[in-house]
Amino acid sequence: MTRDIPEISLQRLPVYLNYLKSLSGEDNKYISSGAIAQALGMGEVLVRKDLAYTSSAGRPKVGYVRTELIAALEDYLGCNQRKAAVLVGVGGLGRALLSYGGFVNYGIDIVEAYDSDPAKIGMEVAGKKVCPIEELERGVQEYKPHLAILAVPASAAQSVCDMLVAAGIKGILNFAPVQLKADESVVVRHIDVAASLAILASLL
Amino acid sequence: MTRDIPEISLQRLPVYLNYLKSLSGEDNKYISSGAIAQALGMGEVLVRKDLAYTSSAGRPKVGYVRTELIAALEDYLGCNQRKAAVLVGVGGLGRALLSYGGFVNYGIDIVEAYDSDPAKIGMEVAGKKVCPIEELERGVQEYKPHLAILAVPASAAQSVCDMLVAAGIKGILNFAPVQLKADESVVVRHIDVAASLAILASLL
DNA sequence: TAGATTGTTAATCGATTAACAATC
DNA sequence: TAGATTGTTAATCGATTAACAATC
């Protein structure tokens, strides 16, 4: 599926997708790379190059068929393939992510959650069970998730990461402000909300 | 404060900061760029170049004084200057962010929150008042925040963004899956959690 | 056909890495 | 001093942009 698209192009695909989906179908059967570029404040050649990776062909003079382009982007991003994910750390952020509806658009399904706090075990959040962290292995065997969301405190992040990798998880989205070490066969991405806001502030 | 550091370097500074803070003070009075690079899986020249922006000088043969480097990074990132921020959208994510303790490390203080849901008005989350969105102007005048966190549904994001800009906010961290349009004097950054996880999945 | 827009090849730009002199 | 490490200058690499031929 993923060929040799640069990661930086890959990151823009959801932006195009969101934009295209936000357009009303009536007036926008066709859309040109120039129009997309202008709306999103970027260069039109870059838009065309990015879109070319999805192998959705545009037509000279008219542009791209909006619905086809959406379908191609969704296809390329794997939105139609269901992907199981687990979540570790049912604090405020963890609960918010369990309740968040946006994952379904990308075919992602959080199947189960884990926490070390006995008070949280047995809870259900948005229909997902909160299990003791010891059951992680069992959950991975049961649901075969490749993805995990890590929403534990910084102090626990590395050890939970190790458990996830040992259990066979292949991709980790880490919200703890720690750079995780993991086998290089595992893809780890980091979202540091506080740091992002601080960077934003220093750009002002 | 912010000179001509490339934004991509700026984004790495919090990573260094987190790593340096995670080291115990005992064994690590000095640390070399090579050691940092190895720990974080990056090139050592890049580390030195990045650190040079903070104007903390290292010493040949010994490296950098860890505490000095931390101080320089914190200084460069403005962690010691208190920065007020407001939050709009007190849903699951908004509440999680209001309760999140990580902002103080960067000197960021969320002073007040806003929502359009009457049921939420008057609530307090982590000691912060939830006010009607109509009071945004008043709040900005009262607290003079430059930053805002946008945690409203996609459908409301652009109109709330317009209100924030009208009120005088200069930087917006947007969690809604929408590309916001704003005057170019306003810095807008986007965190799309679902898209991030989908990208991670397609890298596997 | 003429004109607009795509897709691609070449040029530019910026970031990373390599080489190396300075220095503690 | 010798050796390790910094900081900087030059080379490389990759991404964006510009130019343009293809085409509907």
Short mmCIF file of N, CA, C and O in Angstrom, two decimals, chain A residues 123-196:
data_model
loop_
_atom_site.label_atom_id
_atom_site.label_comp_id
_atom_site.label_asym_id
_atom_site.label_seq_id
_atom_site.Cartn_x
_atom_site.Cartn_y
_atom_site.Cartn_z
N MET A 123 -14.44 -0.23 34.37
CA MET A 123 -15.17 0.89 33.78
C MET A 123 -15.44 0.62 32.31
O MET A 123 -14.71 -0.15 31.67
N GLU A 124 -16.44 1.27 31.79
CA GLU A 124 -16.61 1.29 30.34
C GLU A 124 -16.61 2.74 29.89
O GLU A 124 -17.29 3.58 30.47
N VAL A 125 -15.84 3.05 28.88
CA VAL A 125 -15.82 4.41 28.32
C VAL A 125 -16.17 4.30 26.85
O VAL A 125 -15.48 3.63 26.09
N ALA A 126 -17.25 4.95 26.48
CA ALA A 126 -17.72 4.88 25.09
C ALA A 126 -17.82 3.44 24.62
O ALA A 126 -17.47 3.12 23.48
N GLY A 127 -18.28 2.58 25.50
CA GLY A 127 -18.49 1.19 25.12
C GLY A 127 -17.25 0.32 25.12
O GLY A 127 -17.30 -0.85 24.74
N LYS A 128 -16.10 0.93 25.53
CA LYS A 128 -14.87 0.13 25.55
C LYS A 128 -14.50 -0.22 26.98
O LYS A 128 -14.46 0.64 27.85
N LYS A 129 -14.15 -1.46 27.19
CA LYS A 129 -13.79 -1.94 28.51
C LYS A 129 -12.43 -1.43 28.94
O LYS A 129 -11.50 -1.37 28.14
N VAL A 130 -12.31 -1.10 30.21
CA VAL A 130 -11.00 -0.78 30.77
C VAL A 130 -10.51 -2.00 31.54
O VAL A 130 -11.14 -2.43 32.50
N CYS A 131 -9.37 -2.56 31.08
CA CYS A 131 -8.83 -3.78 31.66
C CYS A 131 -7.54 -3.48 32.40
O CYS A 131 -6.88 -2.47 32.14
N PRO A 132 -7.15 -4.37 33.31
CA PRO A 132 -5.85 -4.20 33.96
C PRO A 132 -4.74 -4.35 32.93
O PRO A 132 -4.85 -5.13 31.99
N ILE A 133 -3.70 -3.62 33.15
CA ILE A 133 -2.58 -3.59 32.21
C ILE A 133 -1.99 -4.99 32.01
O ILE A 133 -1.45 -5.30 30.94
N GLU A 134 -2.15 -5.84 33.00
CA GLU A 134 -1.64 -7.22 32.89
C GLU A 134 -2.34 -7.99 31.77
O GLU A 134 -1.85 -9.02 31.30
N GLU A 135 -3.51 -7.50 31.37
CA GLU A 135 -4.26 -8.22 30.34
C GLU A 135 -3.90 -7.78 28.92
O GLU A 135 -4.53 -8.20 27.95
N LEU A 136 -2.91 -6.92 28.83
CA LEU A 136 -2.53 -6.42 27.52
C LEU A 136 -2.22 -7.54 26.53
O LEU A 136 -2.73 -7.57 25.41
N GLU A 137 -1.41 -8.49 26.97
CA GLU A 137 -1.06 -9.63 26.12
C GLU A 137 -2.31 -10.34 25.61
O GLU A 137 -2.45 -10.63 24.42
N ARG A 138 -3.21 -10.62 26.54
CA ARG A 138 -4.45 -11.31 26.19
C ARG A 138 -5.23 -10.50 25.16
O ARG A 138 -5.71 -11.02 24.14
N GLY A 139 -5.32 -9.18 25.38
CA GLY A 139 -6.07 -8.32 24.47
C GLY A 139 -5.47 -8.29 23.07
O GLY A 139 -6.18 -8.32 22.07
N VAL A 140 -4.14 -8.26 23.01
CA VAL A 140 -3.48 -8.22 21.70
C VAL A 140 -3.72 -9.54 20.97
O VAL A 140 -3.95 -9.56 19.76
N GLN A 141 -3.68 -10.65 21.72
CA GLN A 141 -3.95 -11.94 21.08
C GLN A 141 -5.39 -12.02 20.59
O GLN A 141 -5.67 -12.57 19.53
N GLU A 142 -6.27 -11.43 21.37
CA GLU A 142 -7.70 -11.53 21.04
C GLU A 142 -8.06 -10.65 19.85
O GLU A 142 -8.77 -11.08 18.95
N TYR A 143 -7.57 -9.42 19.84
CA TYR A 143 -8.02 -8.46 18.82
C TYR A 143 -7.01 -8.22 17.71
O TYR A 143 -7.34 -7.55 16.72
N LYS A 144 -5.80 -8.69 17.88
CA LYS A 144 -4.74 -8.51 16.88
C LYS A 144 -4.56 -7.05 16.43
O LYS A 144 -4.48 -6.77 15.23
N PRO A 145 -4.51 -6.12 17.35
CA PRO A 145 -4.28 -4.73 16.94
C PRO A 145 -2.83 -4.53 16.53
O PRO A 145 -1.93 -5.18 17.07
N HIS A 146 -2.60 -3.66 15.55
CA HIS A 146 -1.23 -3.28 15.22
C HIS A 146 -0.86 -1.95 15.85
O HIS A 146 0.30 -1.60 15.94
N LEU A 147 -1.89 -1.21 16.25
CA LEU A 147 -1.68 0.15 16.74
C LEU A 147 -1.97 0.27 18.23
O LEU A 147 -2.83 -0.43 18.75
N ALA A 148 -1.25 1.19 18.86
CA ALA A 148 -1.54 1.50 20.26
C ALA A 148 -1.43 3.00 20.49
O ALA A 148 -0.59 3.67 19.87
N ILE A 149 -2.29 3.49 21.36
CA ILE A 149 -2.22 4.87 21.80
C ILE A 149 -1.73 4.87 23.23
O ILE A 149 -2.27 4.16 24.07
N LEU A 150 -0.69 5.65 23.47
CA LEU A 150 -0.06 5.66 24.78
C LEU A 150 -0.39 6.99 25.46
O LEU A 150 0.08 8.04 25.04
N ALA A 151 -1.23 6.91 26.48
CA ALA A 151 -1.67 8.12 27.16
C ALA A 151 -1.44 8.01 28.66
O ALA A 151 -2.28 8.38 29.46
N VAL A 152 -0.27 7.48 29.00
CA VAL A 152 0.08 7.31 30.42
C VAL A 152 1.02 8.45 30.84
O VAL A 152 1.54 9.17 29.98
N PRO A 153 1.27 8.60 32.14
CA PRO A 153 2.23 9.63 32.58
C PRO A 153 3.63 9.34 32.05
O PRO A 153 3.96 8.18 31.76
N ALA A 154 4.41 10.37 31.94
CA ALA A 154 5.77 10.25 31.40
C ALA A 154 6.56 9.17 32.12
O ALA A 154 7.29 8.40 31.48
N SER A 155 6.40 9.08 33.42
CA SER A 155 7.21 8.13 34.20
C SER A 155 6.93 6.68 33.81
O SER A 155 7.79 5.82 33.96
N ALA A 156 5.73 6.40 33.31
CA ALA A 156 5.38 5.02 32.97
C ALA A 156 5.54 4.73 31.48
O ALA A 156 5.47 3.57 31.06
N ALA A 157 5.77 5.77 30.68
CA ALA A 157 5.67 5.61 29.23
C ALA A 157 6.63 4.56 28.67
O ALA A 157 6.23 3.70 27.89
N GLN A 158 7.91 4.61 29.07
CA GLN A 158 8.86 3.68 28.48
C GLN A 158 8.55 2.23 28.84
O GLN A 158 8.63 1.34 27.98
N SER A 159 8.17 1.98 30.07
CA SER A 159 7.92 0.59 30.45
C SER A 159 6.66 0.07 29.75
O SER A 159 6.61 -1.09 29.33
N VAL A 160 5.65 0.91 29.62
CA VAL A 160 4.46 0.48 28.89
C VAL A 160 4.79 0.27 27.42
O VAL A 160 4.33 -0.69 26.80
N CYS A 161 5.61 1.13 26.89
CA CYS A 161 6.06 0.97 25.50
C CYS A 161 6.71 -0.39 25.31
O CYS A 161 6.42 -1.10 24.35
N ASP A 162 7.57 -0.76 26.25
CA ASP A 162 8.24 -2.07 26.16
C ASP A 162 7.21 -3.20 26.17
O ASP A 162 7.34 -4.18 25.42
N MET A 163 6.19 -3.06 27.01
CA MET A 163 5.16 -4.09 27.06
C MET A 163 4.41 -4.18 25.74
O MET A 163 4.09 -5.26 25.26
N LEU A 164 4.11 -3.02 25.16
CA LEU A 164 3.39 -3.00 23.90
C LEU A 164 4.19 -3.69 22.81
O LEU A 164 3.66 -4.50 22.05
N VAL A 165 5.47 -3.35 22.75
CA VAL A 165 6.33 -3.96 21.73
C VAL A 165 6.43 -5.46 21.95
O VAL A 165 6.31 -6.25 21.00
N ALA A 166 6.60 -5.86 23.21
CA ALA A 166 6.69 -7.29 23.53
C ALA A 166 5.42 -8.02 23.12
O ALA A 166 5.44 -9.16 22.68
N ALA A 167 4.30 -7.33 23.24
CA ALA A 167 3.02 -7.95 22.90
C ALA A 167 2.80 -8.04 21.39
O ALA A 167 1.90 -8.72 20.93
N GLY A 168 3.61 -7.32 20.64
CA GLY A 168 3.51 -7.42 19.19
C GLY A 168 2.93 -6.21 18.48
O GLY A 168 2.70 -6.25 17.26
N ILE A 169 2.74 -5.12 19.22
CA ILE A 169 2.24 -3.88 18.60
C ILE A 169 3.28 -3.31 17.66
O ILE A 169 4.47 -3.33 17.96
N LYS A 170 2.84 -2.80 16.50
CA LYS A 170 3.78 -2.34 15.47
C LYS A 170 3.83 -0.83 15.28
O LYS A 170 4.71 -0.30 14.60
N GLY A 171 2.84 -0.12 15.84
CA GLY A 171 2.83 1.33 15.72
C GLY A 171 2.30 1.95 17.00
O GLY A 171 1.28 1.50 17.54
N ILE A 172 2.99 2.96 17.51
CA ILE A 172 2.61 3.57 18.79
C ILE A 172 2.48 5.07 18.63
O ILE A 172 3.40 5.73 18.14
N LEU A 173 1.35 5.61 19.04
CA LEU A 173 1.16 7.05 19.09
C LEU A 173 1.30 7.48 20.53
O LEU A 173 0.45 7.16 21.37
N ASN A 174 2.36 8.21 20.82
CA ASN A 174 2.74 8.51 22.20
C ASN A 174 2.39 9.94 22.59
O ASN A 174 2.87 10.89 21.97
N PHE A 175 1.60 10.10 23.62
CA PHE A 175 1.25 11.43 24.11
C PHE A 175 2.06 11.87 25.31
O PHE A 175 1.91 13.00 25.77
N ALA A 176 2.90 10.97 25.83
CA ALA A 176 3.71 11.33 26.98
C ALA A 176 4.93 12.13 26.52
O ALA A 176 5.48 11.85 25.46
N PRO A 177 5.35 13.12 27.29
CA PRO A 177 6.48 13.97 26.89
C PRO A 177 7.81 13.27 27.11
O PRO A 177 8.65 13.75 27.86
N VAL A 178 7.97 12.15 26.46
CA VAL A 178 9.18 11.33 26.57
C VAL A 178 9.49 10.78 25.19
O VAL A 178 8.59 10.36 24.49
N GLN A 179 10.78 10.78 24.83
CA GLN A 179 11.18 10.16 23.58
C GLN A 179 11.33 8.67 23.82
O GLN A 179 12.20 8.25 24.58
N LEU A 180 10.49 7.87 23.21
CA LEU A 180 10.51 6.45 23.48
C LEU A 180 11.59 5.74 22.67
O LEU A 180 11.86 6.09 21.53
N LYS A 181 12.19 4.74 23.30
CA LYS A 181 13.13 3.85 22.62
C LYS A 181 12.37 2.56 22.31
O LYS A 181 11.76 1.98 23.19
N ALA A 182 12.44 2.14 21.07
CA ALA A 182 11.80 0.88 20.72
C ALA A 182 12.54 0.28 19.53
O ALA A 182 13.23 0.99 18.80
N ASP A 183 12.38 -0.99 19.35
CA ASP A 183 12.97 -1.67 18.21
C ASP A 183 12.60 -0.91 16.94
O ASP A 183 11.49 -0.39 16.81
N GLU A 184 13.54 -0.84 16.03
CA GLU A 184 13.29 0.01 14.86
C GLU A 184 12.24 -0.54 13.90
O GLU A 184 11.82 0.15 12.98
N SER A 185 11.82 -1.76 14.15
CA SER A 185 10.71 -2.30 13.35
C SER A 185 9.38 -1.70 13.80
O SER A 185 8.37 -1.85 13.12
N VAL A 186 9.39 -1.02 14.93
CA VAL A 186 8.17 -0.40 15.46
C VAL A 186 8.17 1.09 15.13
O VAL A 186 9.17 1.77 15.33
N VAL A 187 7.07 1.58 14.60
CA VAL A 187 6.97 3.00 14.29
C VAL A 187 6.38 3.73 15.48
O VAL A 187 5.31 3.37 15.98
N VAL A 188 7.10 4.73 15.94
CA VAL A 188 6.64 5.50 17.09
C VAL A 188 6.46 6.95 16.66
O VAL A 188 7.35 7.54 16.06
N ARG A 189 5.32 7.51 16.93
CA ARG A 189 5.09 8.93 16.67
C ARG A 189 4.73 9.62 17.96
O ARG A 189 4.14 9.02 18.85
N HIS A 190 5.05 10.89 18.04
CA HIS A 190 4.95 11.62 19.29
C HIS A 190 4.08 12.85 19.13
O HIS A 190 4.31 13.65 18.21
N ILE A 191 3.10 13.00 19.98
CA ILE A 191 2.34 14.24 20.04
C ILE A 191 2.53 14.82 21.42
O ILE A 191 2.14 14.23 22.42
N ASP A 192 3.17 15.98 21.49
CA ASP A 192 3.41 16.65 22.76
C ASP A 192 2.64 17.97 22.74
O ASP A 192 3.10 18.97 22.19
N VAL A 193 1.47 17.94 23.35
CA VAL A 193 0.56 19.07 23.25
C VAL A 193 1.15 20.33 23.87
O VAL A 193 1.11 21.42 23.27
N ALA A 194 1.73 20.17 25.05
CA ALA A 194 2.29 21.34 25.73
C ALA A 194 3.43 21.94 24.92
O ALA A 194 3.51 23.16 24.73
N ALA A 195 4.31 21.07 24.41
CA ALA A 195 5.42 21.55 23.61
C ALA A 195 4.92 22.25 22.34
O ALA A 195 5.46 23.28 21.94
N SER A 196 3.88 21.70 21.73
CA SER A 196 3.33 22.32 20.52
C SER A 196 2.84 23.73 20.80
O SER A 196 3.04 24.64 19.99
#
